[in-house]
CSV table of C-alpha atoms in Angstrom, one decimal:
chain,number,residue,atom,x,y,z
A,1,MET,CA,17.1,11.8,5.9
A,2,SER,CA,14.3,14.1,6.9
A,3,ASP,CA,12.6,13.4,10.3
A,4,ILE,CA,9.0,12.3,10.5
A,5,ALA,CA,7.6,15.7,11.3
A,6,THR,CA,9.4,17.3,8.3
A,7,MET,CA,8.3,14.6,5.9
A,8,ILE,CA,4.7,15.0,7.0
A,9,ALA,CA,4.8,18.7,6.6
A,10,GLU,CA,6.4,18.4,3.1
A,11,ASP,CA,4.4,15.5,1.7
A,12,LEU,CA,1.0,15.2,3.5
A,13,ARG,CA,-0.1,18.8,3.9
A,14,PRO,CA,-0.8,21.3,1.2
A,15,ASN,CA,2.2,23.5,0.4
A,16,GLY,CA,2.1,26.7,-1.4
A,17,THR,CA,-0.7,28.7,-3.0
A,18,VAL,CA,-1.6,26.1,-5.7
A,19,GLU,CA,-1.9,23.2,-3.4
A,20,ALA,CA,-3.9,25.3,-0.9
A,21,TRP,CA,-6.3,26.2,-3.6
A,22,PHE,CA,-6.7,22.6,-4.8
A,23,SER,CA,-7.2,21.6,-1.1
A,24,ALA,CA,-10.0,24.2,-0.7
A,25,LEU,CA,-11.6,23.0,-3.9
A,26,ALA,CA,-11.5,19.4,-2.8
A,27,ARG,CA,-13.7,20.2,0.2
A,28,LEU,CA,-16.5,21.4,-2.1
A,29,PRO,CA,-19.3,19.0,-3.1
A,30,GLY,CA,-19.9,17.5,-6.5
A,31,GLY,CA,-17.7,17.7,-9.6
A,32,ILE,CA,-15.7,20.8,-8.5
A,33,GLY,CA,-14.6,19.0,-5.3
A,34,ALA,CA,-13.7,15.9,-7.3
A,35,VAL,CA,-11.5,17.9,-9.7
A,36,GLY,CA,-9.8,19.6,-6.8
A,37,TYR,CA,-9.1,16.3,-5.1
A,38,ARG,CA,-7.7,14.7,-8.2
A,39,LYS,CA,-5.4,17.6,-8.9
A,40,LEU,CA,-4.1,17.7,-5.3
A,41,LYS,CA,-3.6,14.0,-5.2
A,42,ARG,CA,-1.7,14.0,-8.5
A,43,ARG,CA,0.7,16.5,-7.1
A,44,GLN,CA,1.2,14.7,-3.8
A,45,GLN,CA,1.5,11.4,-5.6
A,46,ARG,CA,4.7,12.6,-7.2
A,47,LEU,CA,6.1,13.5,-3.8
A,48,ALA,CA,5.1,10.1,-2.5
A,49,GLU,CA,6.9,8.3,-5.2
A,50,ALA,CA,10.1,10.3,-4.7
A,51,ARG,CA,9.9,9.8,-0.9
A,52,LEU,CA,9.5,6.0,-1.2
A,53,GLU,CA,12.5,6.0,-3.5
A,54,ALA,CA,14.6,8.0,-1.0
A,55,LEU,CA,13.6,6.0,2.0
A,56,SER,CA,14.2,2.7,0.3
A,57,ALA,CA,17.7,3.8,-0.7
A,58,ALA,CA,18.4,4.6,3.0
A,59,LEU,CA,17.4,1.1,4.2
A,60,GLY,CA,20.3,-1.2,5.3
A,61,PRO,CA,21.0,-4.6,6.8
A,62,GLY,CA,19.6,-3.5,10.2
A,63,ASP,CA,16.2,-2.7,8.8
A,64,ILE,CA,13.1,-4.7,8.1
A,65,ALA,CA,10.6,-3.8,5.4
A,66,LEU,CA,7.3,-5.3,4.3
A,67,ASP,CA,6.0,-5.3,0.7
A,68,LEU,CA,2.3,-6.2,1.0
A,69,GLY,CA,1.0,-7.0,-2.4
A,70,ALA,CA,4.4,-7.5,-4.0
A,71,ASN,CA,3.3,-8.8,-7.4
A,72,VAL,CA,6.6,-9.6,-9.3
A,73,GLY,CA,8.7,-7.6,-6.8
A,74,ASP,CA,9.5,-4.2,-8.3
A,75,VAL,CA,9.1,-2.5,-5.0
A,76,THR,CA,10.6,-5.4,-3.2
A,77,ASN,CA,13.7,-4.8,-5.3
A,78,LEU,CA,13.8,-1.2,-4.1
A,79,LEU,CA,13.4,-2.2,-0.5
A,80,ALA,CA,16.0,-4.9,-0.7
A,81,ARG,CA,18.8,-3.3,-2.6
A,82,GLY,CA,20.7,-2.0,0.5
A,83,GLY,CA,20.5,-5.3,2.3
A,84,ALA,CA,17.4,-4.8,4.4
A,85,THR,CA,15.4,-7.9,5.4
A,86,VAL,CA,12.3,-7.8,3.2
A,87,HIS,CA,9.1,-9.8,3.7
A,88,ALA,CA,7.2,-9.8,0.4
A,89,PHE,CA,3.6,-11.0,0.3
A,90,GLU,CA,1.9,-12.1,-3.0
A,91,PRO,CA,-1.2,-14.3,-2.9
A,92,GLU,CA,-1.5,-15.2,-6.6
A,93,PRO,CA,0.4,-18.5,-7.2
A,94,GLU,CA,1.9,-18.0,-10.6
A,95,THR,CA,2.9,-14.4,-9.8
A,96,PHE,CA,4.4,-15.7,-6.5
A,97,ALA,CA,6.5,-18.2,-8.5
A,98,LEU,CA,8.0,-15.3,-10.5
A,99,LEU,CA,8.6,-13.3,-7.3
A,100,SER,CA,10.3,-16.2,-5.6
A,101,ALA,CA,12.5,-17.0,-8.6
A,102,ARG,CA,13.5,-13.3,-8.9
A,103,PHE,CA,14.9,-13.2,-5.4
A,104,ALA,CA,16.1,-16.8,-5.0
A,105,ASP,CA,19.7,-15.7,-4.6
A,106,GLN,CA,18.9,-13.0,-2.1
A,107,PRO,CA,18.5,-14.6,1.4
A,108,HIS,CA,17.5,-11.4,3.0
A,109,VAL,CA,14.3,-11.4,0.9
A,110,HIS,CA,11.5,-13.7,2.2
A,111,PRO,CA,8.6,-14.2,-0.2
A,112,HIS,CA,5.3,-15.3,1.3
A,113,ASN,CA,2.6,-16.9,-0.9
A,114,ALA,CA,-0.3,-15.3,1.1
A,115,ALA,CA,-2.6,-12.3,1.4
A,116,VAL,CA,-2.6,-10.1,4.4
A,117,SER,CA,-5.6,-8.9,6.5
A,118,ASP,CA,-6.8,-8.8,10.1
A,119,TYR,CA,-7.1,-12.5,10.6
A,120,ASP,CA,-5.3,-15.8,10.0
A,121,GLY,CA,-7.1,-18.2,7.7
A,122,THR,CA,-8.0,-18.6,4.0
A,123,ALA,CA,-10.0,-16.5,1.5
A,124,ALA,CA,-11.2,-16.6,-2.1
A,125,LEU,CA,-8.8,-14.6,-4.3
A,126,VAL,CA,-10.8,-13.2,-7.2
A,127,LEU,CA,-9.1,-12.1,-10.5
A,128,PRO,CA,-10.7,-10.7,-13.7
A,129,ALA,CA,-11.4,-12.9,-16.7
A,130,SER,CA,-8.6,-11.1,-18.5
A,131,TYR,CA,-6.2,-13.1,-16.3
A,132,ARG,CA,-6.5,-16.0,-18.8
A,133,VAL,CA,-5.1,-13.8,-21.6
A,134,SER,CA,-2.9,-11.4,-19.7
A,135,PRO,CA,-2.0,-12.9,-16.4
A,136,ARG,CA,0.8,-10.5,-15.4
A,137,SER,CA,-1.3,-7.5,-15.9
A,138,ALA,CA,-4.5,-8.9,-14.5
A,139,SER,CA,-2.8,-10.4,-11.4
A,140,LYS,CA,-2.3,-6.8,-10.1
A,141,ALA,CA,-6.1,-6.7,-9.6
A,142,ALA,CA,-6.4,-9.8,-7.5
A,143,SER,CA,-8.4,-9.1,-4.4
A,144,ILE,CA,-9.7,-11.0,-1.3
A,145,VAL,CA,-12.2,-8.2,-0.6
A,146,HIS,CA,-14.1,-6.8,-3.5
A,147,ASP,CA,-16.3,-8.6,-6.0
A,148,ARG,CA,-15.7,-6.2,-8.9
A,149,TYR,CA,-14.6,-8.9,-11.2
A,150,ARG,CA,-16.9,-11.7,-10.1
A,151,ASP,CA,-19.0,-11.9,-13.2
A,152,GLY,CA,-19.1,-15.6,-14.0
A,153,ASN,CA,-16.1,-15.5,-16.2
A,154,HIS,CA,-13.7,-14.5,-13.5
A,155,VAL,CA,-10.8,-16.6,-12.1
A,156,GLU,CA,-10.9,-17.6,-8.4
A,157,THR,CA,-8.6,-19.5,-6.2
A,158,GLU,CA,-8.2,-20.0,-2.5
A,159,THR,CA,-5.3,-18.3,-0.7
A,160,ARG,CA,-3.8,-18.3,2.7
A,161,VAL,CA,-4.4,-15.1,4.7
A,162,ILE,CA,-2.0,-13.9,7.4
A,163,ASP,CA,-3.0,-11.6,10.3
A,164,ILE,CA,-0.7,-8.6,9.7
A,165,ALA,CA,-0.7,-7.4,13.3
A,166,GLY,CA,0.4,-10.8,14.6
A,167,PHE,CA,3.1,-11.1,11.9
A,168,VAL,CA,4.5,-7.6,12.8
A,169,ARG,CA,4.4,-8.4,16.5
A,170,ASP,CA,6.4,-11.6,15.9
A,171,LEU,CA,9.2,-9.8,14.1
A,172,PRO,CA,12.5,-9.2,16.0
A,173,ARG,CA,12.1,-5.4,15.6
A,174,ARG,CA,9.6,-3.0,14.2
A,175,PRO,CA,9.6,-2.6,10.4
A,176,SER,CA,11.2,0.6,9.1
A,177,LEU,CA,9.0,0.8,6.0
A,178,ILE,CA,5.7,-0.9,4.9
A,179,LYS,CA,4.3,-0.6,1.4
A,180,ILE,CA,0.6,-1.6,1.0
A,181,ASP,CA,-1.1,-2.3,-2.4
A,182,ILE,CA,-3.7,-5.0,-1.7
A,183,GLU,CA,-6.8,-4.0,-3.8
A,184,GLY,CA,-9.2,-3.0,-1.1
A,185,ALA,CA,-7.8,-4.9,1.9
A,186,GLU,CA,-5.6,-2.0,2.9
A,187,TRP,CA,-8.3,-0.6,5.2
A,188,ARG,CA,-8.4,-3.8,7.3
A,189,VAL,CA,-4.6,-3.9,7.4
A,190,LEU,CA,-4.3,-0.3,8.5
A,191,ALA,CA,-7.1,-0.7,11.1
A,192,ALA,CA,-5.4,-3.8,12.5
A,193,LEU,CA,-2.0,-2.1,12.7
A,194,GLN,CA,-3.6,1.0,14.4
A,195,ALA,CA,-5.6,-1.1,16.9
A,196,ALA,CA,-2.4,-3.0,17.9
A,197,GLU,CA,-0.5,0.3,18.3
A,198,LEU,CA,2.1,-0.8,15.7
A,199,LEU,CA,2.0,2.4,13.8
A,200,SER,CA,4.5,4.5,15.8
A,201,ASP,CA,8.1,5.1,16.5
A,202,GLY,CA,9.1,6.4,13.1
A,203,VAL,CA,7.5,3.6,11.0
A,204,CYS,CA,7.0,4.8,7.4
A,205,VAL,CA,4.0,3.4,5.5
A,206,PHE,CA,3.0,3.9,1.8
A,207,VAL,CA,-0.5,2.9,0.8
A,208,GLU,CA,-2.1,2.8,-2.7
A,209,THR,CA,-5.8,3.5,-2.2
A,210,HIS,CA,-8.4,2.6,-4.8
A,211,GLU,CA,-11.1,5.3,-4.6
A,212,ARG,CA,-11.0,5.7,-8.3
A,213,LEU,CA,-12.2,2.2,-8.7
A,214,ASP,CA,-14.5,2.3,-5.7
A,215,PRO,CA,-15.8,5.9,-5.2
A,216,SER,CA,-17.7,4.8,-2.1
A,217,THR,CA,-14.4,4.6,-0.2
A,218,LEU,CA,-13.5,8.3,-0.8
A,219,PRO,CA,-14.8,9.6,2.6
A,220,LEU,CA,-12.7,6.9,4.3
A,221,VAL,CA,-9.7,7.8,2.2
A,222,ARG,CA,-10.0,11.5,3.1
A,223,ARG,CA,-10.4,10.7,6.8
A,224,GLN,CA,-7.3,8.6,6.8
A,225,GLN,CA,-5.4,11.2,4.9
A,226,ALA,CA,-6.4,13.8,7.5
A,227,TRP,CA,-5.4,11.5,10.3
A,228,ALA,CA,-2.0,10.9,8.8
A,229,ALA,CA,-1.3,14.6,8.4
A,230,ARG,CA,-1.9,15.1,12.2
A,231,GLN,CA,0.6,12.5,13.3
A,232,SER,CA,4.0,13.2,14.8
A,233,ASP,CA,5.8,9.8,15.2
A,234,VAL,CA,4.5,7.8,12.2
A,235,TYR,CA,4.5,8.6,8.5
A,236,VAL,CA,1.5,7.1,6.6
A,237,ASN,CA,1.4,8.3,3.0
A,238,LEU,CA,-1.9,7.5,1.3
A,239,TYR,CA,-1.0,9.3,-1.9
A,240,TRP,CA,1.4,6.7,-3.2
A,241,GLY,CA,0.7,4.4,-6.2
């Protein structure tokens, strides 16, 4: 397996003439910058997907992995196939039932019917109105943060929220890999892990960001991408998903 510095150089920084060109375009204002960013992210997204697959295959019984926003467990399955202990968080109740049933015979997989953030408590989980017709597809959009789908026809339920920093501190050892796809709440989770100094010592993190749905977050996304590219002992890939 590549070391952290090598993975950062290969995956999180522009490589070659084409990526350097897209990176330069991405720094320009307006539509040209947006096109450059999209093209660069598309290329690095493919690298992120391959890297997640490779790192997941290397996990074993001595490892702990977290799937934050597990849905029905497709990534959970990748993380768990080598015997690693996997904690999979899914707040939507019906989707969580499918997740639990899928891994009922795998004692090293621990499903949690909860969202994650920077506090312990409860929150409103908002889903689009299409959940009533296509629950499996719509459940992927469930969020405790944004109000994009709160239009009067939306579906809303209360969910338990777990403080991710506290959860990680209570684990017997540091997670080897964390995947985050939590519809806008990823920024609170990343900030909490950073503030608690839990992103270090070779931890690998894959984050799906949602700037396409919420363009106002793009400056934050770019700052976090730049921060990740400067690290040396933690791998945080914000191009996945």
